[in-house]
mmCIF file of C-alpha atoms and ligand atoms in Angstrom:
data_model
loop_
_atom_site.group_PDB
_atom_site.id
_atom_site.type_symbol
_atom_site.label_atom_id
_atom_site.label_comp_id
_atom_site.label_asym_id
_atom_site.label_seq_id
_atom_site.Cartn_x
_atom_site.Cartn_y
_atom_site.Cartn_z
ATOM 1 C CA UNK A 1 -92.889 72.713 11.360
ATOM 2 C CA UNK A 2 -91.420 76.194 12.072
ATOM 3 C CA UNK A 3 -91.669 79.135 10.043
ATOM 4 C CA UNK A 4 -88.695 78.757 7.785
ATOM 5 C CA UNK A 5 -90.567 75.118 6.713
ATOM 6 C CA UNK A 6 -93.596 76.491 6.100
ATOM 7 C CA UNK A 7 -92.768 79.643 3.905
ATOM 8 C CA UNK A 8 -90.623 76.655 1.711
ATOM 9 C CA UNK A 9 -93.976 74.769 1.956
ATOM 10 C CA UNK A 10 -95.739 77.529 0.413
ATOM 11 C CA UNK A 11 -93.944 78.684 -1.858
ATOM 12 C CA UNK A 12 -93.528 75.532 -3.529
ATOM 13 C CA UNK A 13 -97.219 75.049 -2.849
ATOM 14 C CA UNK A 14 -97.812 78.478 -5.216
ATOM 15 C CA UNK A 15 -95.360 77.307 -7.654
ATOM 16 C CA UNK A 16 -93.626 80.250 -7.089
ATOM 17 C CA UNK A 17 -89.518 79.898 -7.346
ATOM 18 C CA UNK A 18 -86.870 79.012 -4.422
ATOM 19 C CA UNK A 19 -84.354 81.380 -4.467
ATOM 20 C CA UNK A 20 -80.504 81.441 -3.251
ATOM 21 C CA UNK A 21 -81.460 83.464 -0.337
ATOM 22 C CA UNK A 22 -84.473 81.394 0.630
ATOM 23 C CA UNK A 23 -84.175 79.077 3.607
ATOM 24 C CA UNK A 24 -84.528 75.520 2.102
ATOM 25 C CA UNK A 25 -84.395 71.978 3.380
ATOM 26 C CA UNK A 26 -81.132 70.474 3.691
ATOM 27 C CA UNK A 27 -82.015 67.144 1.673
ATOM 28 C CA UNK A 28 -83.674 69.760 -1.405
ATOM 29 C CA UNK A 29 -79.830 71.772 -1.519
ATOM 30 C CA UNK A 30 -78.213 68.521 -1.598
ATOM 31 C CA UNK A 31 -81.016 66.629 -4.232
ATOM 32 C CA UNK A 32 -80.537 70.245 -6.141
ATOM 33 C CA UNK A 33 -76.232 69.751 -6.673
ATOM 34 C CA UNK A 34 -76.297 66.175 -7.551
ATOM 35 C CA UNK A 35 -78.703 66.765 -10.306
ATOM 36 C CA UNK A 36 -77.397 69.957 -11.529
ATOM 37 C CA UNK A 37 -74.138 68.922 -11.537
ATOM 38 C CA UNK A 38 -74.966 65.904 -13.143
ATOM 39 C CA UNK A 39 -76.537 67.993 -16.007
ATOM 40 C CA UNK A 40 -73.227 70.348 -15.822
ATOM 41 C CA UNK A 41 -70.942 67.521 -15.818
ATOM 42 C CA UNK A 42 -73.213 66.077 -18.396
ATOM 43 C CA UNK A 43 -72.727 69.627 -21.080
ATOM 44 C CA UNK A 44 -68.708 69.473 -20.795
ATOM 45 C CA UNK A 45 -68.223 65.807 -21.182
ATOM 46 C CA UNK A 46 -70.766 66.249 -24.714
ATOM 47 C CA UNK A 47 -68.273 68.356 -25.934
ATOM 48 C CA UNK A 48 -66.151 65.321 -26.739
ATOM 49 C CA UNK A 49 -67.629 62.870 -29.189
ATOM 50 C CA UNK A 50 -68.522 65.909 -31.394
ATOM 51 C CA UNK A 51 -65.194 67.303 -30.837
ATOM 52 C CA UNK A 52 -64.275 64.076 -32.369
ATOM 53 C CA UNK A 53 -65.340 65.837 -35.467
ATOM 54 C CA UNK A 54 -64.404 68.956 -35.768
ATOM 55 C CA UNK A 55 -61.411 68.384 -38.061
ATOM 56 C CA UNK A 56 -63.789 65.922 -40.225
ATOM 57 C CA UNK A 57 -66.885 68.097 -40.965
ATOM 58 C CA UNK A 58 -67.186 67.979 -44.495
ATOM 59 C CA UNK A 59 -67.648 71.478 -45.255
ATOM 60 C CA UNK A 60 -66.366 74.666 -43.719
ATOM 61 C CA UNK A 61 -70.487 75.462 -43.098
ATOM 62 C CA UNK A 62 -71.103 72.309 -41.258
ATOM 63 C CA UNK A 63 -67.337 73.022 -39.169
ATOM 64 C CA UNK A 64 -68.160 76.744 -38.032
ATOM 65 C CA UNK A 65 -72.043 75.280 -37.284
ATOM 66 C CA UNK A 66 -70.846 72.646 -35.467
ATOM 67 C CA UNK A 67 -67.820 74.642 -33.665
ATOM 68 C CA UNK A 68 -70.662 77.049 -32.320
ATOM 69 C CA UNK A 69 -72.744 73.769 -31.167
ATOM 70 C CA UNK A 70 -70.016 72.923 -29.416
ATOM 71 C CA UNK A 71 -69.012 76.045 -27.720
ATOM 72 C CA UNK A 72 -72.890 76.342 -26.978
ATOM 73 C CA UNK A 73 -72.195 73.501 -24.912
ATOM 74 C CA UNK A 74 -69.606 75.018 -22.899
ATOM 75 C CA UNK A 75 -71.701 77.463 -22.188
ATOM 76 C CA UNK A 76 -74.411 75.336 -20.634
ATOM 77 C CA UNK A 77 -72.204 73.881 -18.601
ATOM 78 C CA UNK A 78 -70.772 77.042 -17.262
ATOM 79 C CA UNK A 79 -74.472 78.485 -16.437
ATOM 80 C CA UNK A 80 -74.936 74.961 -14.783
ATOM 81 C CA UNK A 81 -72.155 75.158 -12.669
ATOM 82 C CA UNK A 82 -72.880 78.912 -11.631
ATOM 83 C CA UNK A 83 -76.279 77.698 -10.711
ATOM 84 C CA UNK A 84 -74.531 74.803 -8.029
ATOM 85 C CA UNK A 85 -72.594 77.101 -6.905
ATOM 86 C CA UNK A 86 -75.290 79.169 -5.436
ATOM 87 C CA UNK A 87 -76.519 76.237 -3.711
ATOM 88 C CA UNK A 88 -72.810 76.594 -1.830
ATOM 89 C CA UNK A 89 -70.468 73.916 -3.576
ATOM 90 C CA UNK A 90 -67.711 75.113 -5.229
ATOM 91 C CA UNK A 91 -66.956 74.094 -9.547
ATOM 92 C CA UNK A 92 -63.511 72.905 -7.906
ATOM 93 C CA UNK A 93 -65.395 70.306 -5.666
ATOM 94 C CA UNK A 94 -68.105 69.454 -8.397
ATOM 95 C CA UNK A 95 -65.021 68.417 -10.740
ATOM 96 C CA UNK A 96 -62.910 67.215 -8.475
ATOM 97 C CA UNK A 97 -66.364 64.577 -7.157
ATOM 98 C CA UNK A 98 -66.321 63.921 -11.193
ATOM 99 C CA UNK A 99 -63.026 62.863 -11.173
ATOM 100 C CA UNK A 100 -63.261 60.601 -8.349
ATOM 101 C CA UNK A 101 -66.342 58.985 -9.510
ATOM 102 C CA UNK A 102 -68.478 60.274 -7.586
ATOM 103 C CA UNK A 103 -70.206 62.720 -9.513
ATOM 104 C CA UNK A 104 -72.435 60.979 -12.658
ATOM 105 C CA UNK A 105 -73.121 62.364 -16.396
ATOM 106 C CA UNK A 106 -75.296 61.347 -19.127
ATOM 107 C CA UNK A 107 -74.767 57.986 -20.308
ATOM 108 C CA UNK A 108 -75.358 58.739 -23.106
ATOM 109 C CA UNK A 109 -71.883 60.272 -23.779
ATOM 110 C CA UNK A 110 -70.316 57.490 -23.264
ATOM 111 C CA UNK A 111 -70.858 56.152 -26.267
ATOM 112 C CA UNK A 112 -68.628 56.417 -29.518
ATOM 113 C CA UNK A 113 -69.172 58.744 -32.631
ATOM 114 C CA UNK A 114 -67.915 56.719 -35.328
ATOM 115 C CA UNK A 115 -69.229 58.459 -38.620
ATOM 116 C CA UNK A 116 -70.484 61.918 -39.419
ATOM 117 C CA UNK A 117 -74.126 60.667 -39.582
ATOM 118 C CA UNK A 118 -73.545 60.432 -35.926
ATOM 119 C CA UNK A 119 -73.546 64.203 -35.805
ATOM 120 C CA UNK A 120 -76.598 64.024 -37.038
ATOM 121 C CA UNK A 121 -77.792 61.856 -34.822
ATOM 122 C CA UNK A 122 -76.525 63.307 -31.761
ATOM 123 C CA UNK A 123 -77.784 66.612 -32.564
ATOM 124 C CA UNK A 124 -81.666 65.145 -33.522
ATOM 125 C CA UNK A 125 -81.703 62.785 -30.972
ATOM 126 C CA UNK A 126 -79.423 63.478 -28.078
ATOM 127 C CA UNK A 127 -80.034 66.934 -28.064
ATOM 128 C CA UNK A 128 -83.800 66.260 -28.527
ATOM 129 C CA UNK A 129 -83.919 64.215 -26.027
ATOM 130 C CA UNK A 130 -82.724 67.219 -23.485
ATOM 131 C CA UNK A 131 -84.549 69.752 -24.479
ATOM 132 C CA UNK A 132 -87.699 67.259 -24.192
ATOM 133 C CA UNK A 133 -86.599 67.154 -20.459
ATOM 134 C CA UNK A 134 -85.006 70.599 -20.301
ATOM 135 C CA UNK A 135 -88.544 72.026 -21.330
ATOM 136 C CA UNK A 136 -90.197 70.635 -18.498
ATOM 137 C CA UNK A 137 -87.014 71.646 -16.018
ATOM 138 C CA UNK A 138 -87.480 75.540 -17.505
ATOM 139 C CA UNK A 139 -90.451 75.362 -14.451
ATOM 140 C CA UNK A 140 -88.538 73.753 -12.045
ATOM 141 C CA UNK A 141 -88.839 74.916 -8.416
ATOM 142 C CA UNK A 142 -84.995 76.531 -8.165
ATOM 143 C CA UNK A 143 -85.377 79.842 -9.845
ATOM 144 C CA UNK A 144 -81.538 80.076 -11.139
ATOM 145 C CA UNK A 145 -81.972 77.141 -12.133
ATOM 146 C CA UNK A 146 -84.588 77.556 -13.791
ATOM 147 C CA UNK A 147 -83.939 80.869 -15.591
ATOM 148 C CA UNK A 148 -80.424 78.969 -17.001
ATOM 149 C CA UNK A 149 -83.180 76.160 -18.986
ATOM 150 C CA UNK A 150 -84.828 79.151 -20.370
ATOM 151 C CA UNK A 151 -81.844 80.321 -22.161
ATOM 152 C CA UNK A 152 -80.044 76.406 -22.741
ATOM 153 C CA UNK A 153 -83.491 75.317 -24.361
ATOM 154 C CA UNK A 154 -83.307 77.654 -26.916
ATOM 155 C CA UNK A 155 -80.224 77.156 -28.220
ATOM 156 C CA UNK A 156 -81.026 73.185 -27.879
ATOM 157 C CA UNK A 157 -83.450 73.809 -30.271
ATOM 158 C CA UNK A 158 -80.808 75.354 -32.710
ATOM 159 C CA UNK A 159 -79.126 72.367 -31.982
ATOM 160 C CA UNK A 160 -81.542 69.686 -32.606
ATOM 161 C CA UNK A 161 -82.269 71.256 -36.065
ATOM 162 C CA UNK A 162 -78.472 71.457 -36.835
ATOM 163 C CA UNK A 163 -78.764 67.323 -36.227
ATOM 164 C CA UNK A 164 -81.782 66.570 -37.979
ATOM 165 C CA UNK A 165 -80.201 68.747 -41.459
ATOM 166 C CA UNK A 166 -77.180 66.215 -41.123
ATOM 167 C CA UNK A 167 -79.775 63.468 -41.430
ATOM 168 C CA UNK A 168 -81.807 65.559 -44.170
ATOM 169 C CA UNK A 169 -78.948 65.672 -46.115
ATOM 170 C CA UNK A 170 -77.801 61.918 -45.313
ATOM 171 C CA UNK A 171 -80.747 60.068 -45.947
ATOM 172 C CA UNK A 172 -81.946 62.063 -49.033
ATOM 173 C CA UNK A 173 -78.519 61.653 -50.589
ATOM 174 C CA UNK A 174 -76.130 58.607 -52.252
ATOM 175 C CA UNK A 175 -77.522 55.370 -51.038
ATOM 176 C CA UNK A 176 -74.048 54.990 -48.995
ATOM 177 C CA UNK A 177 -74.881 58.422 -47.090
ATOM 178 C CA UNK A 178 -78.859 56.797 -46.532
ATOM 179 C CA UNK A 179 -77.143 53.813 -45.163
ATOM 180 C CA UNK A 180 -75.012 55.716 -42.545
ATOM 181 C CA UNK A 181 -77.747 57.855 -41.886
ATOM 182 C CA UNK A 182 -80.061 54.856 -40.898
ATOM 183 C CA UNK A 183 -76.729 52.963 -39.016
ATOM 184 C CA UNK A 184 -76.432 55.848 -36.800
ATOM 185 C CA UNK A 185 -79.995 55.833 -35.856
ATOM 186 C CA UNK A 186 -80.056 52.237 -34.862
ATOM 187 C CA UNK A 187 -76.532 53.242 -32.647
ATOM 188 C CA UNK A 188 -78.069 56.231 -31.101
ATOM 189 C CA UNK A 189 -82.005 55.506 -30.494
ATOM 190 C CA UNK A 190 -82.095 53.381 -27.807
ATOM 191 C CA UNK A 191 -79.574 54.911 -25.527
ATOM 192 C CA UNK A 192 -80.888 58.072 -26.213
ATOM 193 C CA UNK A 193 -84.107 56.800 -24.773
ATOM 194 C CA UNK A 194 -82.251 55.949 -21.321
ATOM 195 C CA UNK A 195 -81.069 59.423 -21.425
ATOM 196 C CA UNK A 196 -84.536 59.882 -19.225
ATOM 197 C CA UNK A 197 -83.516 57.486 -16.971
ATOM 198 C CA UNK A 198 -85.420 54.178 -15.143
ATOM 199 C CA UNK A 199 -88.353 53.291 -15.416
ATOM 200 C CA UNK A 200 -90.475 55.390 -12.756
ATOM 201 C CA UNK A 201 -91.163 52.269 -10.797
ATOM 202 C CA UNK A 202 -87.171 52.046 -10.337
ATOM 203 C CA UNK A 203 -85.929 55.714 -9.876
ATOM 204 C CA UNK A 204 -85.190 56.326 -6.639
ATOM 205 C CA UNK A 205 -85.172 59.882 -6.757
ATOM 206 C CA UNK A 206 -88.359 60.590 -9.129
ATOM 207 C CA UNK A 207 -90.816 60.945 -6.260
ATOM 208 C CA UNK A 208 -88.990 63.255 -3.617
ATOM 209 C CA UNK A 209 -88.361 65.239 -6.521
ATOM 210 C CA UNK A 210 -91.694 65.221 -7.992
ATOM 211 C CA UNK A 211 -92.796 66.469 -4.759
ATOM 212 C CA UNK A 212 -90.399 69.779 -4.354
ATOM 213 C CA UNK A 213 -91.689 70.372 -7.977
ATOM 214 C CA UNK A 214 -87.755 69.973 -9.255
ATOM 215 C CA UNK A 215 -88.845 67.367 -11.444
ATOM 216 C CA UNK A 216 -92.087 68.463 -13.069
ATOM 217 C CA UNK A 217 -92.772 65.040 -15.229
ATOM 218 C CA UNK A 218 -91.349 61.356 -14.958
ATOM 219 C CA UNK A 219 -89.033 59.821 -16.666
ATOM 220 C CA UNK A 220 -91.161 57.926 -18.503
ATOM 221 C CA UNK A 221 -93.341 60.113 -19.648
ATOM 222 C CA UNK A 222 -90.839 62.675 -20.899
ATOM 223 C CA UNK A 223 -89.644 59.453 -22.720
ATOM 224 C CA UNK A 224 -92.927 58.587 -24.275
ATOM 225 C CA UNK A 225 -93.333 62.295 -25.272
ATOM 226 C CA UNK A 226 -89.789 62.512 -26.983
ATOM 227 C CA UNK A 227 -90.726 59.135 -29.366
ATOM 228 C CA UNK A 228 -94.340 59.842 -30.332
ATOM 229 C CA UNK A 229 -92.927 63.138 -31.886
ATOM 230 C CA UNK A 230 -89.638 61.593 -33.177
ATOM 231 C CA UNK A 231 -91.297 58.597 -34.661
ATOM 232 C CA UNK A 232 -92.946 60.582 -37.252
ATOM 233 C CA UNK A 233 -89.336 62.321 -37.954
ATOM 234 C CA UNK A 234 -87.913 59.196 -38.517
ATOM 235 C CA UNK A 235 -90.575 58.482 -41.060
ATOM 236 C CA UNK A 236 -90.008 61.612 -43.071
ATOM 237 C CA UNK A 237 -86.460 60.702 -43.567
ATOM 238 C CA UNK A 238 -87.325 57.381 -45.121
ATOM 239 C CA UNK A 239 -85.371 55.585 -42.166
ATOM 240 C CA UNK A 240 -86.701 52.398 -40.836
ATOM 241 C CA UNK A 241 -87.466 52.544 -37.641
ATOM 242 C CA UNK A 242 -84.994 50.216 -34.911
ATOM 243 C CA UNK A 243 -87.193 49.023 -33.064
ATOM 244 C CA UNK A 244 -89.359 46.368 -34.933
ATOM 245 C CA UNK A 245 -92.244 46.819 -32.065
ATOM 246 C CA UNK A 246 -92.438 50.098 -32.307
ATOM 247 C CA UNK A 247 -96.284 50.584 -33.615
ATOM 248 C CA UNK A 248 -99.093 53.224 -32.954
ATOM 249 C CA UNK A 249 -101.808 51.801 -30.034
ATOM 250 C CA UNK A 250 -104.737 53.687 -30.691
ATOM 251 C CA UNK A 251 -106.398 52.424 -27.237
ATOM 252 C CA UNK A 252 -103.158 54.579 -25.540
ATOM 253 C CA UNK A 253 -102.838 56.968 -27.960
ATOM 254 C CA UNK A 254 -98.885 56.227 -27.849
ATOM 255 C CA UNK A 255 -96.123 54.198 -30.222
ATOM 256 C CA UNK A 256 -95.675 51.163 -28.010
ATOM 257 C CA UNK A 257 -92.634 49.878 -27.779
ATOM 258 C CA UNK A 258 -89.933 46.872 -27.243
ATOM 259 C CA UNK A 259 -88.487 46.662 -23.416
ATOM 260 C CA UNK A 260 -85.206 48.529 -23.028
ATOM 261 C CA UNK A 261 -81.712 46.906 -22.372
ATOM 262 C CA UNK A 262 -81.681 48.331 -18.675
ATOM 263 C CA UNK A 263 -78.310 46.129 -18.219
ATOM 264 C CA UNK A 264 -76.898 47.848 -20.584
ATOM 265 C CA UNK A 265 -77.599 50.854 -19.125
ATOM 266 C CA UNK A 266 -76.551 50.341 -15.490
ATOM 267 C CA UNK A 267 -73.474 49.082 -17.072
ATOM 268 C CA UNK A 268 -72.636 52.304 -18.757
ATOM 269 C CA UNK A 269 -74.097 54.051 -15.743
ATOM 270 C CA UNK A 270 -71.466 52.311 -13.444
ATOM 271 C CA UNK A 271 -68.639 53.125 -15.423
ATOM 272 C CA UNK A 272 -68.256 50.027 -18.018
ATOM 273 C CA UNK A 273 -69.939 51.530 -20.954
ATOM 274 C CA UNK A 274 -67.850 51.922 -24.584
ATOM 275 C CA UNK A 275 -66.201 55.138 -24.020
ATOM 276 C CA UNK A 276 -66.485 55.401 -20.025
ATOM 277 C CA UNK A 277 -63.064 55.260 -19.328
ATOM 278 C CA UNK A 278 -61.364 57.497 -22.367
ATOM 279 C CA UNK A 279 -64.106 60.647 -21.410
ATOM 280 C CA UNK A 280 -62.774 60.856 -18.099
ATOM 281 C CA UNK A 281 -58.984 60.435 -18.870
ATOM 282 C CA UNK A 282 -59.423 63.191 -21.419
ATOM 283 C CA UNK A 283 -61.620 65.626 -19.300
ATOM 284 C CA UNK A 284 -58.443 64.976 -16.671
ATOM 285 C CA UNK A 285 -55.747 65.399 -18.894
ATOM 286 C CA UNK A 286 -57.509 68.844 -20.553
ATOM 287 C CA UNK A 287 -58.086 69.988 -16.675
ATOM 288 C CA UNK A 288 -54.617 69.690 -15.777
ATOM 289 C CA UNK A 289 -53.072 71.025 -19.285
ATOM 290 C CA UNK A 290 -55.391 73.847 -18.153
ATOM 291 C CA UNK A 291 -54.419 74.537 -14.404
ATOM 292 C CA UNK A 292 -52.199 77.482 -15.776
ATOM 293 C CA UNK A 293 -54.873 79.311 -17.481
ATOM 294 C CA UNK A 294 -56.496 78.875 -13.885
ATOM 295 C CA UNK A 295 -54.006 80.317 -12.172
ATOM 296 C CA UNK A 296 -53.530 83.386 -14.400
ATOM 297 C CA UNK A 297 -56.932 84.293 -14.426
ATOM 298 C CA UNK A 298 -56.983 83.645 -10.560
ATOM 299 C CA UNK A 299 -53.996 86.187 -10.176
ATOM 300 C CA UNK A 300 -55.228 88.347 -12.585
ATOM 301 C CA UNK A 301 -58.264 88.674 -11.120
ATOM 302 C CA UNK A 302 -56.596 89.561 -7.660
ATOM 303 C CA UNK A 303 -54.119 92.406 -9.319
ATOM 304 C CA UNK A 304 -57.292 93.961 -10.525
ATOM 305 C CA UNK A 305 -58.948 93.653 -7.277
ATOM 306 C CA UNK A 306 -56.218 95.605 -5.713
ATOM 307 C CA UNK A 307 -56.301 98.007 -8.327
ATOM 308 C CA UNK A 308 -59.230 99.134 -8.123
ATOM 309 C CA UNK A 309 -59.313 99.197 -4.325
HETATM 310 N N1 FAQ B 1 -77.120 58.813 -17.216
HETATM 311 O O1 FAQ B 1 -83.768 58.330 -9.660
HETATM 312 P P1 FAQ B 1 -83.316 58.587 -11.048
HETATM 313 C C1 FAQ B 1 -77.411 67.159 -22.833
HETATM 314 C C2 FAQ B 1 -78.824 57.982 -12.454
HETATM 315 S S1 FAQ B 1 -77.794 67.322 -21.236
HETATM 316 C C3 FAQ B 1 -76.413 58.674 -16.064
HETATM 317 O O2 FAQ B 1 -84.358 58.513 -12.100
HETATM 318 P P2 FAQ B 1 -83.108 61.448 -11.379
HETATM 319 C C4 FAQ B 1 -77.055 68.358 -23.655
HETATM 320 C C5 FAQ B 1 -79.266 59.084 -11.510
HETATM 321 O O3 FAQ B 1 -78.324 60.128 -11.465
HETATM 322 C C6 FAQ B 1 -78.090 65.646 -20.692
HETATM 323 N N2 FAQ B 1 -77.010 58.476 -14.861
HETATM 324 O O4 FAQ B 1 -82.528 59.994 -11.105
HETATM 325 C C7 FAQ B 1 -76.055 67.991 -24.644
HETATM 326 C C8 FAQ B 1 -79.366 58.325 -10.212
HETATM 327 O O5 FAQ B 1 -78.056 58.078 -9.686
HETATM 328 P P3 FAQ B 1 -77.482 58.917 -8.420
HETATM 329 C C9 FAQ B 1 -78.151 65.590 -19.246
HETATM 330 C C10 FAQ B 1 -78.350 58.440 -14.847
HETATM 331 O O6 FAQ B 1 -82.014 62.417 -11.101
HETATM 332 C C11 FAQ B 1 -76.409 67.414 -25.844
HETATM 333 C C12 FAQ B 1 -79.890 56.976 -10.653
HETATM 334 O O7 FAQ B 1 -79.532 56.841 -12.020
HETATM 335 N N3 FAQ B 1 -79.396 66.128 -18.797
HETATM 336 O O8 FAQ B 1 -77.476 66.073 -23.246
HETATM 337 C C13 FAQ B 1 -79.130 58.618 -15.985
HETATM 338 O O9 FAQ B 1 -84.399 61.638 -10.673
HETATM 339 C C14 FAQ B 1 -75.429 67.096 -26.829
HETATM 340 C C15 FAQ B 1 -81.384 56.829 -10.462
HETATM 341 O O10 FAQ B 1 -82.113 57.595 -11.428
HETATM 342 C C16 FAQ B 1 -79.655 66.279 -17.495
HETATM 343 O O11 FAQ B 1 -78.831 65.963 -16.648
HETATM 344 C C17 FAQ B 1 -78.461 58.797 -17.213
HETATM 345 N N4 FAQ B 1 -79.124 58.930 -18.383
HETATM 346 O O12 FAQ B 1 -83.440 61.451 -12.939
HETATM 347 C C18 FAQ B 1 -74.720 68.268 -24.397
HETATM 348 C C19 FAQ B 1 -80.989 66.878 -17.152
HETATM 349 N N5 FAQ B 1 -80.436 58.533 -15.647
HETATM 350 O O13 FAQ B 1 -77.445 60.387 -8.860
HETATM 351 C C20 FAQ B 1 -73.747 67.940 -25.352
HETATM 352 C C21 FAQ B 1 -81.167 67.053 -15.672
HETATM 353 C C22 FAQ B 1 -80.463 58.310 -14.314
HETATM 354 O O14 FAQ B 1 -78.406 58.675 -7.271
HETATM 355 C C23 FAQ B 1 -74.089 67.375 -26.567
HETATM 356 N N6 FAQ B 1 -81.279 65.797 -14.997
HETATM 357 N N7 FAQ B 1 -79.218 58.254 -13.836
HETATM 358 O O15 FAQ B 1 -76.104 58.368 -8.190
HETATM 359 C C24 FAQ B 1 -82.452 65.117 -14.855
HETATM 360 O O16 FAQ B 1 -83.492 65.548 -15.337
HETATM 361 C C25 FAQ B 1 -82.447 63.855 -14.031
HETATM 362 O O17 FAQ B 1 -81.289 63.862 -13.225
HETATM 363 C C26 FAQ B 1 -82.494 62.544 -14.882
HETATM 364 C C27 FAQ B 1 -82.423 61.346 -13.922
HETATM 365 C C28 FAQ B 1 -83.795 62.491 -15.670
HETATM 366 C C29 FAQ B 1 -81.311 62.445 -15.834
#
């Protein structure tokens, strides 16, 4: 091990941050820009099934609170890709590895909104979900990356409680609204739970990263974290729960639960899911509407530049 190695070694040791500027192993850059631009990847597609409502919220309130969601969302994304790109890839490449498939994003996103109870949903759950992991990632090993959780977790948690009012006011109102409230949570709750990912047994990346102190817990335990707290939101709402084998074990001190549709997911995963197909089109189509805006800001950039020099 040469010196370069070691100072890594020990810094991860002292679980003190990895900087830019810090030698790092070759395989912990790479492991760094698949997940991160995963999670970047993962922020702009999200945009789209709640842009799917913008022109439907039912009040101007829930339209400028969900516009700011939305742009909030942008905003991770644009952190996320600053933070790759200081790992030496380039946002052209990341999108252009999206486009071609080779880049992932959540599954979850591939799914359809279909009612405005889904914006609730997506909010409490989806958004839940992430900040369950994204607390956990705020002490991950890459300091940019690291400092950018800080700041995305806390407006996740505006964002989680801008879901869970949509349910409030769903579920306490007509019985219709109660009815899509509980219709969206039996759409969204189990893919929201494979928003952590496999099983630990079956994640190929959990330990290696687990071990560089990128990941800091598994995916199943952020999992089992994010429904012993949301089981009890459920049951304020009145909602019935969708999984029927969902109970408290007092020997674990956890809500058991019924085995997850893993087909399902590597389906979606793989490109076959619902809304696969009509995410990507659109996040093409909006890129290349866009290229001009690209190219003005490019050459305005450079007509500064020279300006100023
Ligand atoms: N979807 O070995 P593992 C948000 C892939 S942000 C798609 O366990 P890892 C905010 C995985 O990439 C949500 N693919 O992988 C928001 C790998 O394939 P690969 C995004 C998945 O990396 C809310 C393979 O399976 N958050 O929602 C998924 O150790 C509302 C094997 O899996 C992040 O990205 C999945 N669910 O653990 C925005 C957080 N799960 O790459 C808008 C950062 C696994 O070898 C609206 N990421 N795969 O081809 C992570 O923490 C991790 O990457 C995990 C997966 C936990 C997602």
């Amino acid at each position: 091990m040469d010196k370069f190695e070691a100072a890594f070694n020990e810094l991860i040791e002292k679980e003190l941050k990895i900087e830019p500027r810090d030698w790092m192993p070759e395989k912990y850059r790479e492991h760094l820009i698949r997940q991160v631009s995963q999670h970047a990847h993962s922020e702009v597609i999200g945009m789209q099934p709640e842009g799917n409502w913008l022109l439907r919220a039912p009040s101007l309130r829930s339209k400028q609170v969900l516009l700011a969601k939305i742009q909030d969302e942008a905003g991770h994304g644009l952190y996320l890709y600053s933070v790759a790109e200081t790992l030496g890839i380039s946002r052209q490449e990341m999108v252009q590895q999206l486009h071609e498939g080779k880049a992932k994003y959540s599954s979850i996103f591939n799914y359809p909104t279909l009612t405005w109870a889904d914006m609730g949903a997506v909010g409490w759950l989806v958004d839940g979900a992430a900040i369950t992991n994204q607390v956990s990632l705020q002490r991950t090993s890459y300091g940019p990356y690291s400092r950018g959780m800080v700041r995305i977790c806390k407006e996740e948690s505006f964002h989680q409680r801008q879901g869970y009012e949509i349910m409030m006011q769903m579920a306490f109102g007509t019985p219709e609204q109660k009815e899509m409230a509980q219709d969206a949570l039996n759409r969204f709750w189990f893919p929201a739970l494979m928003m952590f990912g496999p099983h630990d047994k079956d994640s190929a990346h959990s330990s290696q990263a687990m071990k560089w102190k990128i990941k800091i817990e598994s995916n199943d335990h952020l999992r089992q974290k994010f429904i012993d707290h949301t089981v009890k939101q459920i049951e304020y709402l009145g909602l019935k729960s969708p999984d029927p084998n969902m109970k408290w074990n007092e020997a674990t001190g956890h809500y058991d639960h019924s085995p997850f549709n893993w087909d399902e997911f590597w389906n979606v995963v793989n490109g076959n899911g619902p809304c696969n197909q009509e995410r990507l089109d659109h996040h093409k189509k909006v890129h290349n509407d866009n290229k001009w805006v690209r190219e003005a800001a490019a050459a305005y950039a450079l007509k500064t530049e020279t300006q100023v020099a």
